[in-house]
Amino acid sequence: MKEIFIDIERCTACKSCEIACAVEHSLSKDLFSAIFENPLPVKRVYVEKAFLFSYPVKCMHCADAACIAACPTGAMHRNHEFGSVVVNNDKCMGCWMCAMVCPFGAIIPDYAVKTARKCDFCPDRLKEGGKPACVEACPTNTITFGEMKDLFKSKRLLSAERVAKAVLVQEDKEVTPLEMLRSIENI
Amino acid sequence: MSMKTFDTVTQSLINRAEAMGIETGINRLESQLPQCGFGQLGSCCRICYMGPCRIDPFGDGASKGVCGATADVIVCRNLLREEVGGAASHVGHARHVVLAFQKMLEGKAPGYKITDRNKLMDIASRLGIKTEDKSDIEIGKEIVGKALEDISNQNGEPMNWLKLSAQSREFEMWKEQGILISNAHNEIEEAMHRTSMGNDADPVNLLLACLKMGLVDGYAGLHMATDFHDILFGTPQITTVEANIGVLDKDKVNIAIHGHNPVLSEKILEWAFKMKEEAKKRGALDINVVGVCCTGNELTMRHGVPLAAHNLQSELVLITGAVDAMVVDMQCIWPSLAMIAECFHTKLITTEPFVKIPGAIHVPFDVEHADEEAKNIVMMAIDSFKERKGEDVHIPKEKSVGFVGFSVEAIVGMLKKIDSSDPLKPIVDNIVNGNIYGVVGFVGCPSIKLRDTFMTEKMTKELLKNNVLVVTTGCTAQICIQAGLMDSSATDKYCGEGLKTVLHALGKAAGFDVPLPPVWHMGSCVDNARIGTLLGALADRIGVKISQLPVAGSAPELVQEKAISIGTWFLALGLLVHIAPSPRILGSPVATNILTKDLENITGGKVYVELDPIKAAAGIISHIKHKRTELGI
């Protein structure tokens, strides 16, 4: 099951994910047409500021989702094809329980249609074997999409490299980055 | 592998680049996708350091920048700065040529001379310069004085070149709208000033400034450059040339000249001819000078130099491995050329002090020592040919032929053979009777984003089918000649019956044994001045404003800021201007409404954005139909 992984260190706050998300949720799915639609399409990802960092806040499609547990009508449910947490608008009564229990603030009350609005994991794209719109739009690979075990593996490799580099610097060895990588592999 | 598929020649060289592991623009575009939505809509402001600020086009986030600027203000300021980029390029180009001409008159640039004396006298008389008892040098100096006034005047009087080149109906309309200009440099300065933080915040006022910048480009840039080019190097006459990358010859010293300014390339061509024997001594059959981009168009128009490549192919021409030297001057020269040249024996030679590229050889070119420097550059190419021996060369075989050299003088000269007292009559009669349903001017570049859709070719063919005559300049002209649209055979192949009849008759009258082609090559991108002159002459002959003519302009594959300022000049003249991809205005409702609708009530011009070639042609044809109905024809 593929999931979203967010690396806060890479986010430049360009908001490309926000635009791509709104376009994906438009009728035309084209930027130049979407801006003329009525009603205007709405995004489901929010780039927020924290100290010197910025971070694209969105639904993490939690494995044990509080919003599903809190939903009194069963509107909030799991899509087993993609492992995503999604709203059935027909069942949603706009009590906002899901929004209240979401630890990320990623669920927003949509007063116009009286239902909860959140990331739906771009099902049209996933059905065609694609990536969610925010992932594709991110120019710095802050938001990536893949098997969680691969995403964590690459993160572990990076931290291993970082530690190894620190050791090499401490020992004052003059080596090229390639030699550094080789010595890391040989350990 | 690239996701796009292009014409055979382009594609074969992209494949070669990919096989050799050389990166081209196609790969770089793919790694840029998707591109920033704020940037595409023009609603990102980087003008001050409280920003960058972005306006949410979906109304969910920020609706104003830190200073309070709305999307309308941000878009209009950004647009004006784009106009400045374009107009400054053309005015800089024109100034460069005027100063070269001035040095020649002062006897300091012995490599140059007055080639077209008729044009000199014509411009002098239209500038109101008395020519009796004066030498050509004295007349020339007075013309230079008038040109330099247009970048130095502080008295608010309208620019000399605007008065010289614009028709009275347009002049009066601009006067009424308060957009006449006096000094190109002042306008450029004021545009940068008013768009900096805390100045003009009125989108309408900013759009009027855009129109002024269009006039700066049209008169202190395009018209001035073309006039001085013609005086110095001759006014083009109709001739035929070969085109496409296949014009390279593996047995010759291949010199590709790239950029815009013929002051350099004319001398390279001259010295290439003079140094044939040197090349032969080193085992080459000859020296083959080929044109890339607009300096290529300049040389092809005046000397029939083969047109090797449009701007998008400037990298690919090097991928052949057959170019011994690429000599560049200014504008549209991609930094990547140095990295590609490095993969071969090719020498990339930059010549302008303000256009340097790491990895290239810089030979500063100044007109006072033009002969020495041109000789030196040609010698470098000959030496480079020797280094090529044994290297793998791939030159695609495909070549096309076509007619070039349609200056207004050449067109009128041809028409005089039909009616010497009223040369435009045959054209006007055929517009009235519908044989020529309308005329469309295609300008600009090949877009890497639209080239795989064959945007220009498809639009052109659709217009020709509907009896619309096409005139074109710049790299768009190169797309057309490569597609065979400038060959006389295109007339029977693509034109509607009416246009076919006219082109057959014109071909006969001009003394060719074939019809004229349906797409006329009017020159480089500064030669859009020639399109302006032609439209002005037609409007004057009929006694109407340019905006009333059944004509339109199109930048079907917009790339450069220069196309934005040329397009704005067309808007000021009152033309419908089709543009693809969309200019960066859609983030502003005010700019979008004014430019695509309300402007029509002011100058007669308006912007039309359409990315589908068939729909775009249909939109233009319906505009022409409307204009014809209004004229009662």
PDB file of C-alpha atoms in Angstrom, chain B residues 489-588:
ATOM      1  CA  SER B 489       4.317  23.945 -54.633  1.00  0.00           C
ATOM      2  CA  ALA B 490       2.553  24.794 -51.339  1.00  0.00           C
ATOM      3  CA  THR B 491       0.227  27.146 -53.221  1.00  0.00           C
ATOM      4  CA  ASP B 492      -1.643  24.412 -55.102  1.00  0.00           C
ATOM      5  CA  LYS B 493      -1.296  21.989 -52.208  1.00  0.00           C
ATOM      6  CA  TYR B 494      -2.728  24.092 -49.362  1.00  0.00           C
ATOM      7  CA  CYS B 495      -4.547  27.210 -50.657  1.00  0.00           C
ATOM      8  CA  GLY B 496      -8.211  27.772 -51.288  1.00  0.00           C
ATOM      9  CA  GLU B 497      -9.183  28.542 -54.896  1.00  0.00           C
ATOM     10  CA  GLY B 498      -9.201  32.341 -54.523  1.00  0.00           C
ATOM     11  CA  LEU B 499      -5.765  32.622 -52.958  1.00  0.00           C
ATOM     12  CA  LYS B 500      -4.400  30.095 -55.446  1.00  0.00           C
ATOM     13  CA  THR B 501      -5.538  32.279 -58.378  1.00  0.00           C
ATOM     14  CA  VAL B 502      -3.937  35.401 -56.902  1.00  0.00           C
ATOM     15  CA  LEU B 503      -0.598  33.702 -56.169  1.00  0.00           C
ATOM     16  CA  HIS B 504      -0.436  32.208 -59.669  1.00  0.00           C
ATOM     17  CA  ALA B 505      -1.062  35.654 -61.180  1.00  0.00           C
ATOM     18  CA  LEU B 506       1.515  37.323 -58.902  1.00  0.00           C
ATOM     19  CA  GLY B 507       4.128  34.678 -59.703  1.00  0.00           C
ATOM     20  CA  LYS B 508       3.608  35.311 -63.384  1.00  0.00           C
ATOM     21  CA  ALA B 509       3.757  39.088 -62.973  1.00  0.00           C
ATOM     22  CA  ALA B 510       6.941  38.841 -60.924  1.00  0.00           C
ATOM     23  CA  GLY B 511       8.547  36.943 -63.790  1.00  0.00           C
ATOM     24  CA  PHE B 512       8.783  33.568 -62.047  1.00  0.00           C
ATOM     25  CA  ASP B 513       7.559  30.534 -63.952  1.00  0.00           C
ATOM     26  CA  VAL B 514       5.886  29.270 -60.782  1.00  0.00           C
ATOM     27  CA  PRO B 515       3.226  30.731 -58.448  1.00  0.00           C
ATOM     28  CA  LEU B 516       4.323  32.764 -55.433  1.00  0.00           C
ATOM     29  CA  PRO B 517       4.281  30.759 -52.184  1.00  0.00           C
ATOM     30  CA  PRO B 518       1.316  31.311 -49.830  1.00  0.00           C
ATOM     31  CA  VAL B 519       3.528  32.192 -46.843  1.00  0.00           C
ATOM     32  CA  TRP B 520       5.792  35.224 -47.284  1.00  0.00           C
ATOM     33  CA  HIS B 521       9.070  35.458 -45.349  1.00  0.00           C
ATOM     34  CA  MET B 522       9.353  39.116 -44.344  1.00  0.00           C
ATOM     35  CA  GLY B 523      12.530  38.816 -42.286  1.00  0.00           C
ATOM     36  CA  SER B 524      13.884  38.668 -38.757  1.00  0.00           C
ATOM     37  CA  CYS B 525      11.907  39.534 -35.632  1.00  0.00           C
ATOM     38  CA  VAL B 526      12.859  43.229 -35.868  1.00  0.00           C
ATOM     39  CA  ASP B 527      11.482  43.040 -39.420  1.00  0.00           C
ATOM     40  CA  ASN B 528       8.001  42.914 -37.942  1.00  0.00           C
ATOM     41  CA  ALA B 529       8.457  46.573 -38.833  1.00  0.00           C
ATOM     42  CA  ARG B 530       7.935  45.445 -42.443  1.00  0.00           C
ATOM     43  CA  ILE B 531       4.575  43.900 -41.496  1.00  0.00           C
ATOM     44  CA  GLY B 532       3.644  47.205 -39.838  1.00  0.00           C
ATOM     45  CA  THR B 533       4.647  49.138 -42.965  1.00  0.00           C
ATOM     46  CA  LEU B 534       2.649  46.801 -45.207  1.00  0.00           C
ATOM     47  CA  LEU B 535      -0.465  47.085 -43.024  1.00  0.00           C
ATOM     48  CA  GLY B 536      -0.080  50.872 -42.861  1.00  0.00           C
ATOM     49  CA  ALA B 537       0.242  51.112 -46.641  1.00  0.00           C
ATOM     50  CA  LEU B 538      -2.841  48.920 -47.173  1.00  0.00           C
ATOM     51  CA  ALA B 539      -4.909  50.893 -44.653  1.00  0.00           C
ATOM     52  CA  ASP B 540      -3.821  54.190 -46.209  1.00  0.00           C
ATOM     53  CA  ARG B 541      -4.610  52.958 -49.710  1.00  0.00           C
ATOM     54  CA  ILE B 542      -8.138  51.965 -48.655  1.00  0.00           C
ATOM     55  CA  GLY B 543      -8.498  55.037 -46.437  1.00  0.00           C
ATOM     56  CA  VAL B 544      -9.230  53.265 -43.157  1.00  0.00           C
ATOM     57  CA  LYS B 545      -7.546  52.574 -39.815  1.00  0.00           C
ATOM     58  CA  ILE B 546      -5.366  49.457 -39.530  1.00  0.00           C
ATOM     59  CA  SER B 547      -7.894  48.142 -36.993  1.00  0.00           C
ATOM     60  CA  GLN B 548     -10.555  48.078 -39.729  1.00  0.00           C
ATOM     61  CA  LEU B 549      -8.550  45.775 -42.041  1.00  0.00           C
ATOM     62  CA  PRO B 550      -9.471  42.075 -42.324  1.00  0.00           C
ATOM     63  CA  VAL B 551      -6.167  41.090 -40.739  1.00  0.00           C
ATOM     64  CA  ALA B 552      -4.767  39.638 -37.501  1.00  0.00           C
ATOM     65  CA  GLY B 553      -1.471  38.875 -35.799  1.00  0.00           C
ATOM     66  CA  SER B 554      -0.429  35.687 -34.064  1.00  0.00           C
ATOM     67  CA  ALA B 555       2.422  34.575 -31.839  1.00  0.00           C
ATOM     68  CA  PRO B 556       1.432  30.910 -32.062  1.00  0.00           C
ATOM     69  CA  GLU B 557       4.352  29.659 -29.950  1.00  0.00           C
ATOM     70  CA  LEU B 558       5.250  32.464 -27.562  1.00  0.00           C
ATOM     71  CA  VAL B 559       8.639  32.198 -25.817  1.00  0.00           C
ATOM     72  CA  GLN B 560      10.446  35.520 -25.517  1.00  0.00           C
ATOM     73  CA  GLU B 561       9.548  38.775 -23.741  1.00  0.00           C
ATOM     74  CA  LYS B 562      10.188  40.349 -27.151  1.00  0.00           C
ATOM     75  CA  ALA B 563       7.081  38.610 -28.514  1.00  0.00           C
ATOM     76  CA  ILE B 564       5.092  40.204 -25.678  1.00  0.00           C
ATOM     77  CA  SER B 565       6.244  43.726 -26.589  1.00  0.00           C
ATOM     78  CA  ILE B 566       5.819  43.117 -30.338  1.00  0.00           C
ATOM     79  CA  GLY B 567       2.341  41.732 -29.630  1.00  0.00           C
ATOM     80  CA  THR B 568       1.529  44.827 -27.581  1.00  0.00           C
ATOM     81  CA  TRP B 569       2.626  47.051 -30.460  1.00  0.00           C
ATOM     82  CA  PHE B 570       0.213  45.050 -32.670  1.00  0.00           C
ATOM     83  CA  LEU B 571      -2.501  45.656 -30.037  1.00  0.00           C
ATOM     84  CA  ALA B 572      -1.744  49.383 -30.142  1.00  0.00           C
ATOM     85  CA  LEU B 573      -2.057  49.264 -33.945  1.00  0.00           C
ATOM     86  CA  GLY B 574      -5.510  47.756 -33.496  1.00  0.00           C
ATOM     87  CA  LEU B 575      -4.935  44.111 -34.380  1.00  0.00           C
ATOM     88  CA  LEU B 576      -6.443  40.962 -32.959  1.00  0.00           C
ATOM     89  CA  VAL B 577      -3.390  39.202 -31.495  1.00  0.00           C
ATOM     90  CA  HIS B 578      -3.623  35.456 -31.036  1.00  0.00           C
ATOM     91  CA  ILE B 579      -1.198  34.132 -28.403  1.00  0.00           C
ATOM     92  CA  ALA B 580      -0.305  30.606 -27.250  1.00  0.00           C
ATOM     93  CA  PRO B 581       0.620  29.558 -24.606  1.00  0.00           C
ATOM     94  CA  SER B 582      -1.323  32.034 -22.479  1.00  0.00           C
ATOM     95  CA  PRO B 583       0.489  35.235 -21.498  1.00  0.00           C
ATOM     96  CA  ARG B 584       0.859  35.584 -17.720  1.00  0.00           C
ATOM     97  CA  ILE B 585      -2.264  37.713 -17.235  1.00  0.00           C
ATOM     98  CA  LEU B 586      -5.009  35.284 -16.246  1.00  0.00           C
ATOM     99  CA  GLY B 587      -4.364  35.792 -12.513  1.00  0.00           C
ATOM    100  CA  SER B 588      -5.921  39.264 -12.906  1.00  0.00           C
TER     101      SER B 588
END
